[in-house]
CSV table of C-alpha atoms in Angstrom, one decimal:
chain,number,residue,atom,x,y,z
A,27,MET,CA,90.7,79.6,83.8
A,28,THR,CA,89.5,81.4,87.0
A,29,THR,CA,92.0,82.4,89.7
A,30,GLN,CA,91.5,81.9,93.4
A,31,THR,CA,92.7,85.0,95.3
A,32,GLN,CA,92.4,87.1,98.5
A,33,ARG,CA,91.6,90.8,98.7
A,34,ILE,CA,90.6,93.7,100.9
A,35,VAL,CA,87.0,94.9,100.6
A,36,ILE,CA,85.4,98.1,102.0
A,37,THR,CA,81.6,97.9,102.2
A,38,GLN,CA,81.2,101.2,104.1
A,39,THR,CA,83.7,104.1,104.6
A,40,GLY,CA,85.2,104.8,107.9
A,41,GLY,CA,88.2,103.9,110.1
A,42,PRO,CA,90.8,101.3,109.4
A,43,GLU,CA,88.5,98.6,110.8
A,44,VAL,CA,86.2,98.8,107.8
A,45,MET,CA,88.7,97.0,105.6
A,46,ARG,CA,87.8,93.3,105.4
A,47,TYR,CA,90.2,90.5,104.2
A,48,GLU,CA,88.3,87.9,102.1
A,49,ASP,CA,88.6,85.2,99.5
A,50,ALA,CA,87.6,86.0,96.0
A,51,VAL,CA,87.6,84.5,92.5
A,52,LEU,CA,88.9,86.3,89.4
A,53,PRO,CA,87.5,85.6,85.9
A,54,ASP,CA,89.7,85.3,82.8
A,55,PRO,CA,91.1,88.6,81.5
A,56,GLY,CA,89.4,90.4,78.7
A,57,PRO,CA,91.0,90.8,75.3
A,58,ASP,CA,93.0,93.9,76.3
A,59,GLU,CA,93.7,92.9,79.9
A,60,ILE,CA,96.3,91.0,81.9
A,61,VAL,CA,96.2,89.2,85.2
A,62,VAL,CA,99.0,90.3,87.7
A,63,GLU,CA,100.0,88.2,90.7
A,64,HIS,CA,101.1,90.9,93.1
A,65,THR,CA,104.4,90.4,95.0
A,66,ALA,CA,104.2,93.9,96.6
A,67,ILE,CA,101.5,96.6,96.8
A,68,GLY,CA,102.2,100.3,97.4
A,69,LEU,CA,100.6,102.0,100.4
A,70,ASN,CA,99.8,105.7,99.8
A,71,TYR,CA,97.9,108.4,101.7
A,72,ILE,CA,95.4,108.7,99.0
A,73,ASP,CA,94.2,105.2,100.1
A,74,VAL,CA,93.1,106.8,103.4
A,75,TYR,CA,91.1,109.4,101.5
A,76,PHE,CA,89.2,106.7,99.7
A,77,ARG,CA,88.7,104.6,102.9
A,78,THR,CA,87.3,107.5,104.9
A,79,GLY,CA,85.1,108.7,102.0
A,80,LEU,CA,87.0,112.1,101.6
A,81,TYR,CA,87.4,110.9,98.0
A,82,PRO,CA,84.3,109.0,96.9
A,83,ALA,CA,85.1,105.7,95.2
A,84,PRO,CA,84.1,106.1,91.5
A,85,ASN,CA,81.8,103.2,91.6
A,86,GLY,CA,80.7,103.5,95.2
A,87,VAL,CA,80.8,100.7,97.7
A,88,PRO,CA,81.9,97.9,97.9
A,89,PHE,CA,85.4,98.5,96.6
A,90,THR,CA,88.9,97.3,97.0
A,91,PRO,CA,91.3,100.2,97.7
A,92,GLY,CA,94.8,100.8,96.4
A,93,ASN,CA,96.2,102.2,93.1
A,94,GLU,CA,99.6,100.7,92.9
A,95,GLY,CA,101.2,97.3,92.7
A,96,ALA,CA,104.0,95.2,91.2
A,97,GLY,CA,104.4,91.5,90.4
A,98,ARG,CA,104.4,89.1,87.5
A,99,VAL,CA,101.9,88.5,84.7
A,100,THR,CA,100.1,85.2,84.9
A,101,ALA,CA,97.7,85.5,82.0
A,102,VAL,CA,97.1,87.8,79.0
A,103,GLY,CA,94.1,88.6,76.9
A,104,GLY,CA,93.9,87.7,73.2
A,105,GLU,CA,94.6,91.2,71.9
A,106,VAL,CA,97.5,92.0,74.2
A,107,THR,CA,100.9,92.5,72.6
A,108,GLY,CA,104.2,93.3,74.2
A,109,LEU,CA,103.5,91.4,77.4
A,110,GLN,CA,103.4,87.7,78.2
A,111,ALA,CA,103.1,85.4,81.2
A,112,GLY,CA,106.1,85.6,83.4
A,113,ASP,CA,106.9,89.3,82.7
A,114,ARG,CA,107.6,91.5,85.7
A,115,VAL,CA,105.4,94.6,85.7
A,116,ALA,CA,104.3,97.5,87.9
A,117,TYR,CA,101.5,100.0,87.5
A,118,VAL,CA,99.5,102.9,88.8
A,119,GLY,CA,95.8,102.5,88.0
A,120,PRO,CA,92.2,102.7,89.2
A,121,LEU,CA,91.2,101.4,92.6
A,122,GLY,CA,91.7,97.7,93.3
A,123,SER,CA,95.3,96.9,94.1
A,124,TYR,CA,94.8,95.6,97.7
A,125,THR,CA,94.6,92.0,96.4
A,126,ARG,CA,96.8,89.0,95.7
A,127,HIS,CA,95.8,88.8,92.0
A,128,ARG,CA,94.3,91.5,89.9
A,129,ILE,CA,93.0,92.1,86.4
A,130,ILE,CA,94.2,95.4,84.8
A,131,LYS,CA,94.3,96.9,81.3
A,132,ALA,CA,97.5,96.0,79.7
A,133,ASP,CA,98.2,99.5,78.6
A,134,ILE,CA,98.8,100.8,82.2
A,135,ALA,CA,101.4,98.1,83.0
A,136,VAL,CA,105.1,99.1,82.8
A,137,LYS,CA,107.7,96.4,82.3
A,138,LEU,CA,110.4,96.3,84.9
A,139,PRO,CA,114.1,96.1,84.2
A,140,ASP,CA,116.3,93.9,86.2
A,141,THR,CA,117.7,96.9,88.0
A,142,ILE,CA,114.4,97.5,89.9
A,143,ASP,CA,113.1,94.8,92.3
A,144,ASP,CA,109.4,94.2,92.9
A,145,GLU,CA,109.2,95.9,96.4
A,146,THR,CA,111.0,98.9,95.1
A,147,ALA,CA,108.7,99.1,92.1
A,148,ALA,CA,105.6,98.9,94.3
A,149,ALA,CA,106.9,101.6,96.6
A,150,MET,CA,108.1,104.0,93.8
A,151,MET,CA,105.5,104.1,91.1
A,152,LEU,CA,102.8,106.4,92.4
A,153,LYS,CA,105.1,108.3,94.8
A,154,GLY,CA,108.0,108.5,92.3
A,155,MET,CA,105.8,109.5,89.4
A,156,THR,CA,104.2,112.1,91.7
A,157,ALA,CA,107.6,113.5,92.5
A,158,ARG,CA,108.5,113.5,88.8
A,159,TYR,CA,105.4,115.5,87.7
A,160,LEU,CA,105.9,118.0,90.6
A,161,LEU,CA,109.5,118.7,89.9
A,162,ARG,CA,109.5,118.4,86.1
A,163,LYS,CA,106.1,119.4,85.0
A,164,THR,CA,104.2,121.4,87.7
A,165,PHE,CA,107.4,123.5,88.2
A,166,ASP,CA,110.5,123.2,86.1
A,167,VAL,CA,113.0,122.7,89.0
A,168,ARG,CA,116.5,123.7,88.0
A,169,ASP,CA,119.8,124.5,89.7
A,170,GLU,CA,118.8,128.0,90.6
A,171,THR,CA,115.5,126.8,92.2
A,172,THR,CA,114.9,127.1,96.0
A,173,LEU,CA,111.9,125.0,97.0
A,174,LEU,CA,110.0,124.1,100.1
A,175,PHE,CA,108.6,120.6,100.4
A,176,HIS,CA,106.2,119.7,103.3
A,177,ALA,CA,106.3,116.2,104.8
A,178,ALA,CA,109.8,115.8,103.6
A,179,ALA,CA,110.3,112.4,105.3
A,180,GLY,CA,107.3,110.8,103.7
A,181,GLY,CA,107.3,108.5,100.7
A,182,VAL,CA,107.0,111.3,98.1
A,183,GLY,CA,109.1,113.7,100.1
A,184,LEU,CA,112.2,111.5,100.4
A,185,ILE,CA,112.1,110.8,96.6
A,186,ALA,CA,111.5,114.5,95.8
A,187,GLY,CA,114.4,115.6,98.0
A,188,GLN,CA,116.9,113.3,96.2
A,189,TRP,CA,115.5,114.2,92.8
A,190,ALA,CA,115.6,117.9,93.5
A,191,LYS,CA,119.3,117.6,94.6
A,192,HIS,CA,120.0,115.7,91.4
A,193,LEU,CA,118.5,118.6,89.4
A,194,GLY,CA,120.8,121.0,91.4
A,195,ALA,CA,118.0,122.7,93.4
A,196,THR,CA,118.2,123.8,97.0
A,197,ALA,CA,115.5,121.9,98.8
A,198,ILE,CA,114.1,122.9,102.2
A,199,GLY,CA,111.9,120.3,103.9
A,200,THR,CA,109.5,120.2,106.9
A,201,ALA,CA,108.9,117.3,109.1
A,202,GLY,CA,107.3,116.5,112.5
A,203,SER,CA,110.3,115.4,114.5
A,204,ASP,CA,114.1,115.7,114.7
A,205,GLU,CA,114.4,112.0,113.6
A,206,LYS,CA,112.3,112.7,110.5
A,207,CYS,CA,114.4,115.8,109.7
A,208,ALA,CA,117.6,113.8,110.0
A,209,THR,CA,116.2,111.3,107.5
A,210,ALA,CA,115.2,114.1,105.1
A,211,LEU,CA,118.7,115.6,105.3
A,212,ASP,CA,120.1,112.2,104.4
A,213,HIS,CA,117.9,112.2,101.3
A,214,GLY,CA,118.8,115.4,99.5
A,215,TYR,CA,117.4,118.2,101.5
A,216,ALA,CA,119.8,121.1,102.3
A,217,HIS,CA,117.7,122.1,105.3
A,218,CYS,CA,114.8,120.5,107.3
A,219,ILE,CA,112.5,122.4,109.6
A,220,ASN,CA,110.9,120.6,112.6
A,221,TYR,CA,107.5,122.3,112.4
A,222,VAL,CA,106.6,121.0,115.9
A,223,SER,CA,109.3,123.0,117.6
A,224,GLN,CA,110.0,125.7,114.9
A,225,ASP,CA,107.9,128.3,113.0
A,226,PHE,CA,108.5,127.1,109.4
A,227,VAL,CA,107.6,130.5,107.9
A,228,ALA,CA,110.2,132.3,110.1
A,229,GLU,CA,112.8,129.5,109.4
A,230,VAL,CA,112.3,129.7,105.6
A,231,ALA,CA,112.8,133.5,105.8
A,232,ARG,CA,116.0,133.0,107.8
A,233,LEU,CA,117.4,130.2,105.6
A,234,THR,CA,116.8,132.2,102.4
A,235,ASP,CA,117.9,135.6,103.9
A,236,GLY,CA,114.4,136.9,103.3
A,237,ALA,CA,114.3,135.9,99.6
A,238,LYS,CA,111.8,133.0,100.2
A,239,CYS,CA,111.1,130.1,97.8
A,240,ASP,CA,110.3,129.8,94.1
A,241,VAL,CA,107.8,127.0,94.8
A,242,VAL,CA,106.1,125.2,97.7
A,243,PHE,CA,105.0,121.6,97.2
A,244,ASP,CA,102.4,120.8,99.8
A,245,GLY,CA,100.8,117.4,100.5
A,246,VAL,CA,99.6,118.4,103.9
A,247,GLY,CA,96.9,120.8,103.0
A,248,LYS,CA,94.8,122.8,105.5
A,249,ALA,CA,97.4,123.1,108.3
A,250,THR,CA,100.2,124.4,106.1
A,251,PHE,CA,98.4,126.4,103.4
A,252,GLU,CA,98.4,129.9,104.9
A,253,GLY,CA,101.9,129.7,106.1
A,254,SER,CA,103.1,128.3,102.8
A,255,LEU,CA,101.9,131.4,101.0
A,256,ASP,CA,104.2,133.5,103.2
A,257,CYS,CA,107.2,131.3,102.1
A,258,ILE,CA,106.8,132.1,98.4
A,259,LYS,CA,108.6,135.0,96.6
A,260,PRO,CA,106.6,137.2,94.2
A,261,PHE,CA,105.3,135.4,91.1
A,262,GLY,CA,106.1,132.0,92.8
A,263,LEU,CA,103.9,128.9,92.9
A,264,TYR,CA,102.0,127.0,95.5
A,265,ALA,CA,101.4,123.4,94.4
A,266,SER,CA,98.9,121.4,96.5
A,267,PHE,CA,99.0,117.7,95.8
A,268,GLY,CA,97.4,116.2,99.0
A,269,ASN,CA,95.3,116.8,102.1
A,270,ALA,CA,96.9,114.9,104.9
A,271,SER,CA,95.6,117.5,107.5
A,272,GLY,CA,92.3,118.2,105.6
A,273,ALA,CA,91.4,119.9,102.4
A,274,VAL,CA,92.3,123.6,101.8
A,275,GLU,CA,89.1,125.6,102.3
A,276,ALA,CA,87.9,128.3,100.0
A,277,PHE,CA,89.9,131.5,100.2
A,278,ASN,CA,89.8,135.0,98.9
A,279,LEU,CA,91.8,135.2,95.7
A,280,GLY,CA,92.9,138.7,96.6
A,281,VAL,CA,95.3,137.0,99.1
A,282,LEU,CA,97.4,135.9,96.2
A,283,SER,CA,97.8,139.5,94.9
A,284,ALA,CA,98.5,140.8,98.3
A,285,LYS,CA,101.3,138.3,98.8
A,286,GLY,CA,103.1,139.0,95.5
A,287,SER,CA,101.0,137.9,92.5
A,288,LEU,CA,101.3,134.2,93.5
A,289,TYR,CA,100.1,131.3,91.5
A,290,VAL,CA,98.3,128.3,93.0
A,291,THR,CA,97.7,124.9,91.3
A,292,ARG,CA,96.2,121.5,92.2
A,293,PRO,CA,97.8,118.9,89.9
A,294,THR,CA,97.0,115.1,90.0
A,295,ILE,CA,99.1,112.2,88.8
A,296,PHE,CA,96.3,110.7,86.7
A,297,ALA,CA,96.3,113.8,84.4
A,298,HIS,CA,100.1,113.3,83.9
A,299,ILE,CA,99.8,109.6,82.9
A,300,ALA,CA,96.5,109.9,81.0
A,301,THR,CA,97.9,108.5,77.8
A,302,ARG,CA,100.3,105.7,77.1
A,303,ALA,CA,102.8,108.2,75.8
A,304,LEU,CA,102.6,110.3,79.0
A,305,LEU,CA,102.9,107.2,81.1
A,306,GLU,CA,106.0,106.0,79.3
A,307,GLU,CA,107.6,109.4,79.5
A,308,THR,CA,106.9,109.7,83.3
A,309,ALA,CA,107.7,106.1,84.2
A,310,ASN,CA,110.9,105.9,82.1
A,311,ASP,CA,112.2,109.1,83.7
A,312,LEU,CA,111.6,107.6,87.1
A,313,ILE,CA,113.1,104.3,86.3
A,314,ASP,CA,116.2,106.0,84.9
A,315,VAL,CA,116.9,108.1,88.0
A,316,VAL,CA,116.4,105.1,90.3
A,317,SER,CA,118.4,102.7,88.1
A,318,SER,CA,121.3,105.2,88.0
A,319,GLY,CA,121.3,105.4,91.8
A,320,ALA,CA,120.6,109.2,91.9
A,321,VAL,CA,117.3,108.4,93.7
A,322,LYS,CA,117.0,105.6,96.2
A,323,ILE,CA,113.6,104.3,97.3
A,324,PRO,CA,113.6,103.9,101.1
A,325,ILE,CA,111.2,101.2,102.3
A,326,ALA,CA,110.9,101.5,106.1
A,327,GLN,CA,107.8,99.5,106.8
A,328,ARG,CA,106.3,96.2,105.5
A,329,PHE,CA,102.9,94.8,106.4
A,330,GLY,CA,101.1,91.6,105.3
A,331,LEU,CA,98.0,92.3,103.2
A,332,SER,CA,95.8,91.0,106.0
A,333,GLU,CA,97.5,93.5,108.4
A,334,VAL,CA,96.4,96.5,106.3
A,335,ALA,CA,94.4,98.1,109.1
A,336,GLU,CA,97.6,98.4,111.2
A,337,ALA,CA,99.4,99.9,108.2
A,338,HIS,CA,96.7,102.6,107.8
A,339,LYS,CA,96.8,103.4,111.5
A,340,ALA,CA,100.6,103.9,111.3
A,341,LEU,CA,100.2,106.1,108.2
A,342,GLU,CA,97.5,108.3,109.8
A,343,ALA,CA,99.5,108.6,113.0
A,344,ARG,CA,102.4,109.9,110.9
A,345,THR,CA,104.7,107.3,112.5
A,346,THR,CA,105.9,106.0,109.1
A,347,ILE,CA,109.0,107.2,107.4
A,348,GLY,CA,109.6,106.8,103.7
A,349,SER,CA,107.6,104.2,101.8
A,350,THR,CA,105.5,101.3,103.1
A,351,VAL,CA,104.5,98.2,101.1
A,352,LEU,CA,101.9,95.5,101.7
A,353,LEU,CA,103.0,91.9,101.0
A,354,PRO,CA,100.3,89.6,99.8
A,355,ASN,CA,102.2,86.6,101.0
A,356,GLY,CA,103.2,88.2,104.3
């Protein structure tokens, strides 16, 4: 039985105006697939990268953006086990979540417990699992760790601050306003630097008595790269996981030796959930810390799916705080 739905389609890359809201028809799911009726869809900065063409869509245009959603299963393929119609699920997957209904492979869906509501699930999966791989896999954050996290008041940043505090670390954040810094301080950060009015390199040196940080987590990119290297102690790590200000350009590797034999890495979430076992390990860890109350998922903005252009404008203008969700019925 086919499904009538609505979705966002991009036929050429560009500004927010290239996203078009249209009617569509879904076929039946394949043998290993399920149909999910979204109740909430996660908005992430990576969506902007695909919309603008910074990251080319794997299958070219046209495409539907979005990698994250939550809702209920409405149909299952003949070979699917462990899921049935009516189950509540969330997922991070390939492009295509900006839609009311979606067909996905059953093995990327994670069943939701009663302790996690749909909006929270849609807001936390990609950002929360990103925070998890950064703090638990990219660098093993512990109680003796001092870290710097750029864009601390963003969706990933607010989750990471709470999680880092839960692990016993001292987290220093940066943000673009006093208001955002106040929000970061309410979500686990021991200190927050307003990079508009303060030199974050000098402030990190002051806050650490010159010892600097064990690791810098940077989703901003070009604008913060050089300064970040000056915030890391010898043998420390710079972890780049996003390019909100533009991609980091090629640089002389000799800079890393001159600044203390530093390490640099560029991890991605999809490498950390590439198998079902890795997905379950990552998602279960996230669900546990959220269910326990150690990490709360702040949703500060909600937009209807048809209002997605306004959501992207707000995201790019950096006026959003915490997580944003798109509501298919909104």
